[in-house]
mmCIF file of C-alpha atoms in Angstrom:
data_model
loop_
_atom_site.group_PDB
_atom_site.id
_atom_site.type_symbol
_atom_site.label_atom_id
_atom_site.label_comp_id
_atom_site.label_asym_id
_atom_site.label_seq_id
_atom_site.Cartn_x
_atom_site.Cartn_y
_atom_site.Cartn_z
ATOM 1 C CA MET A 188 2.942 -14.477 -20.570
ATOM 2 C CA THR A 189 3.870 -17.597 -18.603
ATOM 3 C CA HIS A 190 5.346 -18.259 -15.433
ATOM 4 C CA ASP A 191 7.239 -21.320 -14.178
ATOM 5 C CA HIS A 192 7.306 -20.758 -10.702
ATOM 6 C CA PRO A 193 5.487 -18.814 -7.892
ATOM 7 C CA PRO A 194 7.534 -16.501 -5.487
ATOM 8 C CA ARG A 195 10.055 -18.552 -3.649
ATOM 9 C CA ILE A 196 9.516 -19.088 -0.211
ATOM 10 C CA PRO A 197 12.366 -18.091 2.362
ATOM 11 C CA THR A 198 13.714 -20.310 4.793
ATOM 12 C CA LYS A 199 15.333 -17.483 6.907
ATOM 13 C CA ASN A 200 12.410 -16.444 8.862
ATOM 14 C CA ARG A 201 10.336 -19.568 8.686
ATOM 15 C CA SER A 202 8.837 -21.199 12.146
ATOM 16 C CA TYR A 203 6.594 -23.968 12.114
ATOM 17 C CA ARG A 204 3.655 -25.413 14.272
ATOM 18 C CA THR A 205 4.662 -28.615 16.258
ATOM 19 C CA MET A 206 3.132 -31.080 18.373
ATOM 20 C CA SER A 207 5.279 -32.464 21.076
ATOM 21 C CA ASN A 208 6.463 -35.925 20.256
ATOM 22 C CA THR A 209 7.359 -36.576 24.474
ATOM 23 C CA ALA A 210 3.380 -36.634 25.498
ATOM 24 C CA ALA A 211 2.254 -39.646 27.092
ATOM 25 C CA ARG A 212 1.618 -42.676 25.006
ATOM 26 C CA GLY A 213 -2.008 -43.250 26.473
ATOM 27 C CA ARG A 214 -4.992 -42.849 24.802
ATOM 28 C CA ILE A 215 -6.635 -39.770 26.691
ATOM 29 C CA VAL A 216 -3.587 -37.963 25.560
ATOM 30 C CA ALA A 217 -3.430 -39.091 22.434
ATOM 31 C CA LEU A 218 -7.274 -38.258 21.577
ATOM 32 C CA ALA A 219 -6.599 -34.724 22.998
ATOM 33 C CA ILE A 220 -3.778 -34.031 20.642
ATOM 34 C CA ALA A 221 -5.891 -35.181 17.867
ATOM 35 C CA GLY A 222 -8.409 -32.841 18.775
ATOM 36 C CA ILE A 223 -6.174 -29.832 19.466
ATOM 37 C CA ALA A 224 -4.671 -31.003 15.829
ATOM 38 C CA ALA A 225 -8.164 -30.632 14.404
ATOM 39 C CA LEU A 226 -9.191 -27.044 15.829
ATOM 40 C CA ALA A 227 -5.383 -25.881 14.317
ATOM 41 C CA LEU A 228 -6.477 -27.036 10.890
ATOM 42 C CA SER A 229 -9.847 -25.830 10.917
ATOM 43 C CA GLY A 230 -8.760 -22.532 12.253
ATOM 44 C CA CYS A 231 -6.213 -22.252 8.899
ATOM 45 C CA ALA A 232 -8.999 -21.722 6.484
ATOM 46 C CA GLY A 233 -8.475 -24.985 5.046
ATOM 47 C CA GLN A 234 -4.713 -25.419 4.927
ATOM 48 C CA SER A 235 -3.621 -28.803 5.642
ATOM 49 C CA GLU A 236 -0.198 -30.478 5.938
ATOM 50 C CA THR A 237 0.342 -33.545 3.662
ATOM 51 C CA PRO A 238 3.552 -35.849 3.851
ATOM 52 C CA GLY A 239 6.740 -34.146 2.054
ATOM 53 C CA GLU A 240 4.900 -30.705 2.030
ATOM 54 C CA ALA A 241 6.439 -28.002 4.914
ATOM 55 C CA PRO A 242 3.777 -27.431 7.594
ATOM 56 C CA ALA A 243 2.020 -23.902 7.726
ATOM 57 C CA ALA A 244 4.218 -20.836 8.693
ATOM 58 C CA GLU A 245 3.324 -19.365 12.111
ATOM 59 C CA GLY A 246 1.559 -16.291 11.751
ATOM 60 C CA GLY A 247 -0.177 -17.208 8.238
ATOM 61 C CA THR A 248 -3.878 -16.245 8.795
ATOM 62 C CA CYS A 249 -5.222 -17.342 5.424
ATOM 63 C CA ALA A 250 -5.081 -20.464 2.798
ATOM 64 C CA PRO A 251 -3.334 -18.940 -0.320
ATOM 65 C CA GLU A 252 -6.131 -19.576 -2.538
ATOM 66 C CA ASP A 253 -8.675 -17.653 -0.208
ATOM 67 C CA ILE A 254 -6.546 -14.254 -0.443
ATOM 68 C CA GLN A 255 -8.222 -11.365 -2.285
ATOM 69 C CA LEU A 256 -5.868 -9.151 -4.442
ATOM 70 C CA ILE A 257 -6.353 -5.835 -5.211
ATOM 71 C CA GLY A 258 -4.872 -3.172 -7.402
ATOM 72 C CA GLN A 259 -6.215 0.210 -7.457
ATOM 73 C CA VAL A 260 -4.822 3.252 -9.643
ATOM 74 C CA ARG A 261 -6.520 6.544 -11.434
ATOM 75 C CA ASN A 262 -6.849 5.180 -14.590
ATOM 76 C CA GLU A 263 -5.657 2.622 -17.400
ATOM 77 C CA THR A 264 -5.437 5.680 -20.080
ATOM 78 C CA ASN A 265 -2.075 6.360 -18.059
ATOM 79 C CA PRO A 266 0.316 3.825 -19.945
ATOM 80 C CA TYR A 267 2.468 3.759 -16.567
ATOM 81 C CA GLU A 268 -0.931 3.031 -14.471
ATOM 82 C CA LYS A 269 -1.891 0.435 -17.141
ATOM 83 C CA ALA A 270 1.751 -1.379 -16.584
ATOM 84 C CA TRP A 271 1.091 -1.183 -13.146
ATOM 85 C CA LEU A 272 -2.113 -3.045 -13.098
ATOM 86 C CA ASP A 273 -0.660 -5.594 -15.428
ATOM 87 C CA GLY A 274 2.342 -6.292 -12.982
ATOM 88 C CA GLY A 275 -0.308 -6.899 -10.329
ATOM 89 C CA ASP A 276 -1.877 -9.271 -12.693
ATOM 90 C CA ALA A 277 1.468 -11.024 -13.291
ATOM 91 C CA PHE A 278 2.157 -11.649 -9.462
ATOM 92 C CA ALA A 279 -1.576 -12.689 -8.833
ATOM 93 C CA GLU A 280 -1.341 -15.594 -11.930
ATOM 94 C CA SER A 281 2.082 -16.876 -10.578
ATOM 95 C CA VAL A 282 0.474 -17.775 -7.223
ATOM 96 C CA GLY A 283 -2.543 -18.837 -8.905
ATOM 97 C CA LEU A 284 -4.988 -15.918 -7.998
ATOM 98 C CA THR A 285 -6.734 -12.971 -10.075
ATOM 99 C CA GLN A 286 -6.154 -9.379 -9.031
ATOM 100 C CA THR A 287 -9.345 -7.162 -8.863
ATOM 101 C CA ARG A 288 -8.314 -4.082 -10.861
ATOM 102 C CA LEU A 289 -9.893 -0.701 -9.791
ATOM 103 C CA THR A 290 -9.750 2.528 -11.204
ATOM 104 C CA TYR A 291 -11.255 5.735 -9.894
ATOM 105 C CA ASP A 292 -10.695 8.526 -12.863
ATOM 106 C CA GLY A 293 -8.662 10.850 -10.578
ATOM 107 C CA GLU A 294 -11.804 11.415 -8.020
ATOM 108 C CA SER A 295 -10.961 11.065 -4.323
ATOM 109 C CA PRO A 296 -14.501 10.386 -3.355
ATOM 110 C CA LYS A 297 -14.718 7.921 -5.847
ATOM 111 C CA GLN A 298 -11.698 6.055 -4.637
ATOM 112 C CA GLN A 299 -12.675 6.044 -0.902
ATOM 113 C CA GLU A 300 -15.906 4.434 -1.839
ATOM 114 C CA GLN A 301 -14.522 1.743 -4.353
ATOM 115 C CA LEU A 302 -11.968 1.060 -1.120
ATOM 116 C CA ARG A 303 -14.812 0.895 1.110
ATOM 117 C CA GLN A 304 -17.037 -1.791 -1.219
ATOM 118 C CA ALA A 305 -13.862 -3.581 -1.519
ATOM 119 C CA LEU A 306 -13.382 -4.191 2.146
ATOM 120 C CA SER A 307 -17.225 -4.893 2.823
ATOM 121 C CA THR A 308 -16.974 -7.922 0.282
ATOM 122 C CA GLY A 309 -15.315 -11.124 1.188
ATOM 123 C CA ASN A 310 -12.991 -11.356 4.199
ATOM 124 C CA PRO A 311 -10.888 -8.182 4.666
ATOM 125 C CA GLU A 312 -8.728 -10.103 6.899
ATOM 126 C CA CYS A 313 -7.663 -12.180 3.777
ATOM 127 C CA MET A 314 -7.296 -9.232 1.591
ATOM 128 C CA VAL A 315 -4.464 -7.383 0.280
ATOM 129 C CA LEU A 316 -4.765 -3.763 -1.029
ATOM 130 C CA ASN A 317 -2.062 -2.377 -3.389
ATOM 131 C CA VAL A 318 -3.099 1.111 -3.912
ATOM 132 C CA LEU A 319 -2.187 4.800 -5.442
ATOM 133 C CA PRO A 320 -3.652 7.547 -3.311
ATOM 134 C CA ASN A 321 -5.018 10.560 -5.242
ATOM 135 C CA GLY A 322 -3.626 12.699 -3.467
ATOM 136 C CA ASP A 323 -1.254 13.299 -0.072
ATOM 137 C CA SER A 324 -4.670 13.852 1.873
ATOM 138 C CA ASP A 325 -6.075 11.079 0.624
ATOM 139 C CA THR A 326 -4.023 8.490 2.386
ATOM 140 C CA THR A 327 -5.054 9.055 5.934
ATOM 141 C CA PRO A 328 -8.755 8.087 5.392
ATOM 142 C CA ILE A 329 -7.682 5.230 3.221
ATOM 143 C CA VAL A 330 -5.344 3.999 6.251
ATOM 144 C CA LYS A 331 -8.076 4.603 8.591
ATOM 145 C CA GLU A 332 -10.615 2.795 6.623
ATOM 146 C CA VAL A 333 -8.189 -0.512 5.796
ATOM 147 C CA ASP A 334 -6.975 -0.355 9.752
ATOM 148 C CA ASN A 335 -10.504 -0.751 10.859
ATOM 149 C CA ALA A 336 -11.287 -3.860 8.489
ATOM 150 C CA GLY A 337 -7.774 -5.598 9.375
ATOM 151 C CA ALA A 338 -6.698 -5.388 5.842
ATOM 152 C CA TYR A 339 -3.014 -5.462 4.378
ATOM 153 C CA LEU A 340 -2.301 -2.212 2.557
ATOM 154 C CA VAL A 341 0.849 -1.133 0.741
ATOM 155 C CA THR A 342 0.446 2.614 -0.480
ATOM 156 C CA HIS A 343 2.428 4.417 -3.237
ATOM 157 C CA TRP A 344 3.795 7.908 -4.013
ATOM 158 C CA ASN A 345 1.489 10.094 -1.818
ATOM 159 C CA LYS A 346 1.000 10.552 1.840
ATOM 160 C CA PRO A 347 1.506 13.275 4.862
ATOM 161 C CA ALA A 348 4.688 13.808 5.948
ATOM 162 C CA ASP A 349 3.442 13.022 9.350
ATOM 163 C CA LEU A 350 1.870 9.645 8.408
ATOM 164 C CA ASN A 351 3.876 6.730 8.956
ATOM 165 C CA PRO A 352 3.131 2.845 8.834
ATOM 166 C CA TRP A 353 5.221 2.207 11.753
ATOM 167 C CA ASP A 354 2.937 4.516 14.068
ATOM 168 C CA GLY A 355 0.461 1.571 15.395
ATOM 169 C CA HIS A 356 -0.741 0.626 11.850
ATOM 170 C CA ASP A 357 -0.022 -3.269 11.983
ATOM 171 C CA THR A 358 -1.339 -4.339 8.712
ATOM 172 C CA TRP A 359 -0.391 -1.232 6.647
ATOM 173 C CA ILE A 360 3.049 -2.888 5.437
ATOM 174 C CA SER A 361 5.187 -0.457 3.629
ATOM 175 C CA HIS A 362 4.949 2.999 1.896
ATOM 176 C CA ILE A 363 6.605 2.886 -1.617
ATOM 177 C CA THR A 364 7.783 6.231 -3.188
ATOM 178 C CA PHE A 365 10.729 7.393 -5.508
ATOM 179 C CA ASP A 366 12.876 10.510 -4.639
ATOM 180 C CA GLY A 367 10.884 13.105 -6.814
ATOM 181 C CA LYS A 368 13.409 15.443 -5.980
ATOM 182 C CA ASP A 369 16.353 13.550 -7.677
ATOM 183 C CA ALA A 370 13.874 12.340 -10.776
ATOM 184 C CA GLY A 371 13.092 15.628 -11.416
ATOM 185 C CA ARG A 372 16.700 17.061 -11.429
ATOM 186 C CA GLN A 373 17.793 14.133 -13.571
ATOM 187 C CA ILE A 374 15.606 15.019 -16.274
ATOM 188 C CA ALA A 375 16.076 18.746 -15.904
ATOM 189 C CA ASP A 376 20.154 18.093 -16.289
ATOM 190 C CA ALA A 377 19.550 15.707 -19.690
ATOM 191 C CA MET A 378 17.058 18.427 -20.955
ATOM 192 C CA PHE A 379 19.705 21.362 -20.249
ATOM 193 C CA GLU A 380 22.548 19.203 -21.726
ATOM 194 C CA ALA A 381 20.405 18.656 -25.427
ATOM 195 C CA MET A 382 19.980 22.584 -25.150
ATOM 196 C CA GLY A 383 23.595 23.196 -24.984
ATOM 197 C CA GLY A 384 23.143 24.781 -21.568
ATOM 198 C CA SER A 385 21.221 27.974 -22.144
ATOM 199 C CA GLY A 386 17.662 28.721 -23.670
ATOM 200 C CA GLY A 387 14.295 29.129 -22.498
ATOM 201 C CA ILE A 388 11.923 26.506 -20.901
ATOM 202 C CA ILE A 389 8.400 25.572 -19.787
ATOM 203 C CA ALA A 390 7.475 23.594 -17.155
ATOM 204 C CA LEU A 391 4.304 21.257 -16.595
ATOM 205 C CA GLN A 392 3.713 20.050 -13.062
ATOM 206 C CA GLY A 393 1.500 17.687 -11.866
ATOM 207 C CA ILE A 394 -1.356 17.239 -9.404
ATOM 208 C CA LEU A 395 -0.272 19.930 -6.984
ATOM 209 C CA ASP A 396 -1.967 18.076 -3.797
ATOM 210 C CA THR A 397 1.049 15.261 -4.472
ATOM 211 C CA ALA A 398 4.427 14.629 -2.952
ATOM 212 C CA ALA A 399 5.441 13.341 -6.393
ATOM 213 C CA ALA A 400 4.199 16.516 -8.354
ATOM 214 C CA LYS A 401 6.048 19.054 -5.360
ATOM 215 C CA ASP A 402 9.408 17.151 -5.158
ATOM 216 C CA ARG A 403 9.683 16.789 -8.921
ATOM 217 C CA PHE A 404 9.468 20.318 -9.452
ATOM 218 C CA ILE A 405 11.993 21.288 -6.569
ATOM 219 C CA GLY A 406 14.327 18.858 -8.366
ATOM 220 C CA LEU A 407 13.930 21.365 -11.343
ATOM 221 C CA GLN A 408 14.112 24.155 -9.261
ATOM 222 C CA ASP A 409 17.233 22.798 -7.689
ATOM 223 C CA ALA A 410 19.061 22.391 -11.283
ATOM 224 C CA LEU A 411 17.792 25.999 -12.888
ATOM 225 C CA ALA A 412 19.703 27.257 -9.618
ATOM 226 C CA GLU A 413 22.947 25.930 -11.113
ATOM 227 C CA ASN A 414 22.068 26.469 -14.712
ATOM 228 C CA PRO A 415 21.593 30.320 -14.952
ATOM 229 C CA ASP A 416 21.591 30.657 -18.410
ATOM 230 C CA VAL A 417 18.222 28.529 -18.479
ATOM 231 C CA GLU A 418 15.513 30.522 -18.118
ATOM 232 C CA LEU A 419 12.265 29.142 -16.774
ATOM 233 C CA LEU A 420 9.372 31.082 -19.324
ATOM 234 C CA ASP A 421 6.246 29.968 -17.663
ATOM 235 C CA GLU A 422 4.972 26.737 -15.487
ATOM 236 C CA GLN A 423 1.509 25.326 -15.471
ATOM 237 C CA ALA A 424 -0.043 22.691 -13.679
ATOM 238 C CA ALA A 425 -1.494 20.294 -15.973
ATOM 239 C CA ASP A 426 -2.606 17.231 -13.445
ATOM 240 C CA PHE A 427 -0.290 14.586 -15.209
ATOM 241 C CA ASP A 428 -2.990 14.332 -17.802
ATOM 242 C CA ARG A 429 -1.999 14.290 -21.525
ATOM 243 C CA THR A 430 -5.057 16.248 -23.135
ATOM 244 C CA THR A 431 -4.066 19.009 -20.472
ATOM 245 C CA ALA A 432 -0.697 19.108 -21.089
ATOM 246 C CA PHE A 433 -1.587 19.259 -24.802
ATOM 247 C CA ASN A 434 -3.924 22.503 -24.500
ATOM 248 C CA ILE A 435 -1.725 24.277 -22.235
ATOM 249 C CA THR A 436 1.539 23.699 -24.191
ATOM 250 C CA LYS A 437 -0.607 24.943 -27.041
ATOM 251 C CA THR A 438 -1.026 28.363 -25.126
ATOM 252 C CA LEU A 439 2.065 28.514 -24.113
ATOM 253 C CA ILE A 440 3.472 28.070 -27.767
ATOM 254 C CA THR A 441 1.511 31.051 -28.575
ATOM 255 C CA LYS A 442 2.564 33.333 -25.724
ATOM 256 C CA HIS A 443 6.361 32.293 -25.758
ATOM 257 C CA GLY A 444 7.121 31.006 -29.402
ATOM 258 C CA ASP A 445 10.711 29.894 -30.559
ATOM 259 C CA ALA A 446 11.979 31.084 -27.306
ATOM 260 C CA ILE A 447 10.981 27.627 -25.867
ATOM 261 C CA LYS A 448 13.726 25.321 -26.276
ATOM 262 C CA GLY A 449 12.955 22.803 -23.658
ATOM 263 C CA VAL A 450 9.970 21.313 -21.963
ATOM 264 C CA TRP A 451 10.213 19.825 -18.568
ATOM 265 C CA ALA A 452 7.370 17.643 -17.423
ATOM 266 C CA ALA A 453 6.488 15.742 -14.705
ATOM 267 C CA ASN A 454 5.215 12.479 -16.320
ATOM 268 C CA ASP A 455 5.660 10.890 -19.396
ATOM 269 C CA ASP A 456 1.868 11.395 -20.293
ATOM 270 C CA MET A 457 2.521 15.465 -19.870
ATOM 271 C CA ALA A 458 5.521 15.154 -21.765
ATOM 272 C CA LEU A 459 3.845 13.211 -25.026
ATOM 273 C CA GLY A 460 1.080 15.678 -24.969
ATOM 274 C CA ALA A 461 3.695 18.762 -24.779
ATOM 275 C CA LEU A 462 5.420 16.852 -27.666
ATOM 276 C CA GLN A 463 2.361 16.706 -29.757
ATOM 277 C CA ALA A 464 1.434 20.090 -29.316
ATOM 278 C CA LEU A 465 5.144 20.881 -30.617
ATOM 279 C CA GLU A 466 4.703 18.725 -33.476
ATOM 280 C CA ALA A 467 1.424 20.075 -34.227
ATOM 281 C CA ALA A 468 3.154 24.027 -34.310
ATOM 282 C CA GLY A 469 5.973 22.628 -36.405
ATOM 283 C CA MET A 470 8.510 23.331 -33.661
ATOM 284 C CA ASP A 471 11.274 20.642 -33.996
ATOM 285 C CA GLY A 472 14.260 20.083 -31.795
ATOM 286 C CA VAL A 473 12.766 20.933 -28.723
ATOM 287 C CA ALA A 474 14.055 19.263 -25.867
ATOM 288 C CA VAL A 475 11.263 17.163 -24.158
ATOM 289 C CA VAL A 476 11.708 14.999 -20.940
ATOM 290 C CA GLY A 477 9.346 13.029 -18.673
ATOM 291 C CA ILE A 478 9.170 10.869 -15.982
ATOM 292 C CA ASP A 479 7.523 7.073 -15.559
ATOM 293 C CA ALA A 480 9.589 5.404 -18.759
ATOM 294 C CA VAL A 481 5.986 4.346 -20.549
ATOM 295 C CA PRO A 482 6.633 2.362 -23.658
ATOM 296 C CA GLU A 483 5.428 5.530 -25.917
ATOM 297 C CA ALA A 484 8.011 7.726 -24.138
ATOM 298 C CA VAL A 485 10.813 5.077 -24.150
ATOM 299 C CA GLN A 486 10.086 4.899 -28.031
ATOM 300 C CA ALA A 487 10.227 8.835 -28.299
ATOM 301 C CA VAL A 488 13.290 8.752 -26.659
ATOM 302 C CA ALA A 489 15.112 5.776 -29.010
ATOM 303 C CA ASP A 490 13.598 7.811 -31.902
ATOM 304 C CA GLY A 491 14.938 11.243 -30.812
ATOM 305 C CA THR A 492 11.955 13.236 -30.423
ATOM 306 C CA MET A 493 12.266 12.906 -26.715
ATOM 307 C CA THR A 494 15.244 13.556 -24.374
ATOM 308 C CA ALA A 495 15.059 11.531 -21.540
ATOM 309 C CA THR A 496 12.448 9.940 -19.153
ATOM 310 C CA VAL A 497 13.089 8.113 -15.618
ATOM 311 C CA SER A 498 11.826 4.626 -15.102
ATOM 312 C CA VAL A 499 10.046 3.876 -11.714
ATOM 313 C CA ASP A 500 9.242 0.462 -13.250
ATOM 314 C CA GLY A 501 5.293 0.621 -12.889
ATOM 315 C CA PRO A 502 4.858 -3.171 -13.273
ATOM 316 C CA TRP A 503 6.966 -3.709 -10.235
ATOM 317 C CA GLN A 504 5.108 -1.288 -8.300
ATOM 318 C CA GLY A 505 2.069 -3.334 -9.304
ATOM 319 C CA GLY A 506 3.331 -6.421 -8.159
ATOM 320 C CA ILE A 507 5.382 -5.712 -5.207
ATOM 321 C CA GLY A 508 2.567 -4.361 -2.788
ATOM 322 C CA LEU A 509 0.357 -7.411 -3.662
ATOM 323 C CA ALA A 510 3.542 -9.817 -3.005
ATOM 324 C CA MET A 511 3.856 -8.088 0.290
ATOM 325 C CA GLY A 512 0.822 -8.435 1.529
ATOM 326 C CA TYR A 513 0.551 -12.381 0.061
ATOM 327 C CA CYS A 514 3.397 -13.042 2.114
ATOM 328 C CA ALA A 515 2.195 -11.770 5.116
ATOM 329 C CA LEU A 516 -0.671 -13.224 5.113
ATOM 330 C CA THR A 517 0.940 -16.798 4.344
ATOM 331 C CA GLY A 518 3.430 -16.353 7.279
ATOM 332 C CA GLU A 519 6.232 -15.663 5.078
ATOM 333 C CA LEU A 520 6.573 -11.716 6.112
ATOM 334 C CA ASP A 521 6.277 -10.618 9.763
ATOM 335 C CA VAL A 522 5.457 -6.990 9.170
ATOM 336 C CA ALA A 523 6.287 -6.642 12.812
ATOM 337 C CA GLU A 524 9.956 -7.086 12.844
ATOM 338 C CA LEU A 525 10.256 -4.845 9.461
ATOM 339 C CA SER A 526 12.325 -1.907 9.932
ATOM 340 C CA ASN A 527 11.028 1.924 9.511
ATOM 341 C CA GLU A 528 13.189 1.951 6.233
ATOM 342 C CA GLN A 529 11.476 -0.897 5.097
ATOM 343 C CA ARG A 530 8.165 0.246 5.719
ATOM 344 C CA ALA A 531 8.530 3.828 4.149
ATOM 345 C CA PHE A 532 11.116 3.900 1.720
ATOM 346 C CA PHE A 533 12.456 5.292 -1.710
ATOM 347 C CA ALA A 534 12.817 2.822 -4.628
ATOM 348 C CA LYS A 535 15.144 2.440 -7.181
ATOM 349 C CA GLN A 536 14.737 4.619 -10.403
ATOM 350 C CA THR A 537 16.687 4.899 -13.619
ATOM 351 C CA LEU A 538 17.414 7.477 -16.290
ATOM 352 C CA ILE A 539 16.346 6.415 -19.492
ATOM 353 C CA ASN A 540 18.171 8.444 -22.340
ATOM 354 C CA ALA A 541 19.463 7.477 -26.149
ATOM 355 C CA ASP A 542 22.142 5.049 -24.421
ATOM 356 C CA ASN A 543 19.760 2.739 -22.718
ATOM 357 C CA ALA A 544 16.278 3.241 -24.246
ATOM 358 C CA GLU A 545 16.224 0.289 -26.571
ATOM 359 C CA GLU A 546 16.793 -2.152 -23.844
ATOM 360 C CA ASN A 547 14.134 -0.645 -22.009
ATOM 361 C CA LEU A 548 11.072 -0.599 -24.780
ATOM 362 C CA THR A 549 8.909 -2.877 -23.040
ATOM 363 C CA PRO A 550 8.056 -3.110 -19.664
ATOM 364 C CA THR A 551 7.323 -6.510 -17.714
ATOM 365 C CA ALA A 552 7.152 -7.777 -14.347
ATOM 366 C CA ASN A 553 10.452 -10.055 -13.379
ATOM 367 C CA LEU A 554 8.553 -12.653 -11.049
ATOM 368 C CA ASP A 555 12.190 -13.035 -8.989
ATOM 369 C CA ASP A 556 11.406 -9.384 -7.547
ATOM 370 C CA PHE A 557 7.903 -10.939 -6.093
ATOM 371 C CA ALA A 558 9.520 -13.836 -4.096
ATOM 372 C CA CYS A 559 9.139 -13.394 -0.262
ATOM 373 C CA ASP A 560 13.190 -12.792 0.711
ATOM 374 C CA ASN A 561 13.342 -10.278 -2.351
ATOM 375 C CA LEU A 562 10.724 -7.855 -1.366
ATOM 376 C CA PHE A 563 12.611 -5.269 -0.101
ATOM 377 C CA ASP A 564 15.590 -5.486 -2.616
ATOM 378 C CA ARG A 565 15.047 -2.145 -4.369
ATOM 379 C CA VAL A 566 15.298 -0.038 -1.064
ATOM 380 C CA THR A 567 17.605 2.665 -1.485
ATOM 381 C CA GLY A 568 16.784 4.792 1.498
ATOM 382 C CA PRO A 569 14.104 5.900 3.943
ATOM 383 C CA VAL A 570 11.399 8.246 3.492
ATOM 384 C CA SER A 571 12.480 11.266 6.027
#
C-alpha cells in the first residue's frame, strides 16, 4: 500500500509561538531574544522553523520523528485484531514512523508486563499507546501505569463503567467502543429473518469479563423477547476463540441436533468455528451470524454460508488511536478542550449482509480518517 500524503493538519485550532517585533532594537535586547529563541528550540526536541514552513504548534511536546507508536491486541490469529494492527502500520507509515506491534495472547498479566516494559523504554512522554484491554478490570491498572509515565493512551472496548478519561486523566485521550447491544440485536434480527421467524438457536458468548460480550448478549436477549417463536436452546462462553467455538458447537450439535436452526456468535472467529462444526456434521442451511466483518466471514456472507456480520472497521481502530496521540504530541489536538462525548464514545458500525458483502471484502485503512481534524468524525454518541 502506498500513501501519498500524511494526515491533514487542521488550522482551526492552531496557535503559534511568536516573538514580539516591538522589542527595542538595541544590541542587548537582540541578544536576549536570540537566547530565548535558542532555549525554545532546544526544548522542542530538535524542531526548527525554516522559511516557508509553519512554526511549531503551541502544546507540541515532541518532534514527529521522536514519537513512539505502540499498538497492542490479544493476538494476530484473530483476523480482526490483525487488521487492527495493520491499520496502525498504515497510519505510522503515512507519518514516516513505525508501529510497535504487541500481542499478549489473552493473558492479563502478560498485557500489563508488556506495557510496563514499553513505558520503561525510550521517552514515555513522546509515546502513544493504542490498547485493547483484555477485560474491563484490566483497564484500571493500564490507565494507572500510563498516567504515572505521562504517555498518551487510547483504549478500546473494555473499561469499568465508573472509570472515565475526563476524571483527572490528562493523557488518556479517549475510550472508543461500539454499541454492543445494537450489534447483537442487528445480527439476531438478520438471523431470525433467515430462519423465517421461528426455530431453535444456540448462542456463543465471548469473554464474559468484557463489556462487548455482555452488551452483545443483551442485544440477543432483547431480540428474543420480541420473537417468541425463536427458542434459545443453549448458550456457552467460547471466549471469542474459533477453536473453542468449534468444540462447543460440536457438543451442542450432539445435544440438540437438527433442532438448531441458527447460531448466534458474539464475534466472527466464533461464528467461523461454529460454521466448521456445522459443515463437519453435514448440517446445511443453518443461519450463522457474527460480529467484526473479518475478511473470511465477509466472504462467507458473500458465498451464502453465513448470514450476516457487523463491521466495526478494525483498520480504523488500529490507526485512529495512534493518530489521536500523534496529533496531541505534535500540538494539533488539545485533549483538555475535548468534550466528554469525544473522550468516551460509541463509533459507527455497519451490518454486512448479502446485499453489501462484496464491497466489504477487503478491509483497508482510509488515511483521510486519521487527519487531525477528522479524528472524531465517526462518533455516534457518548458512552453512558
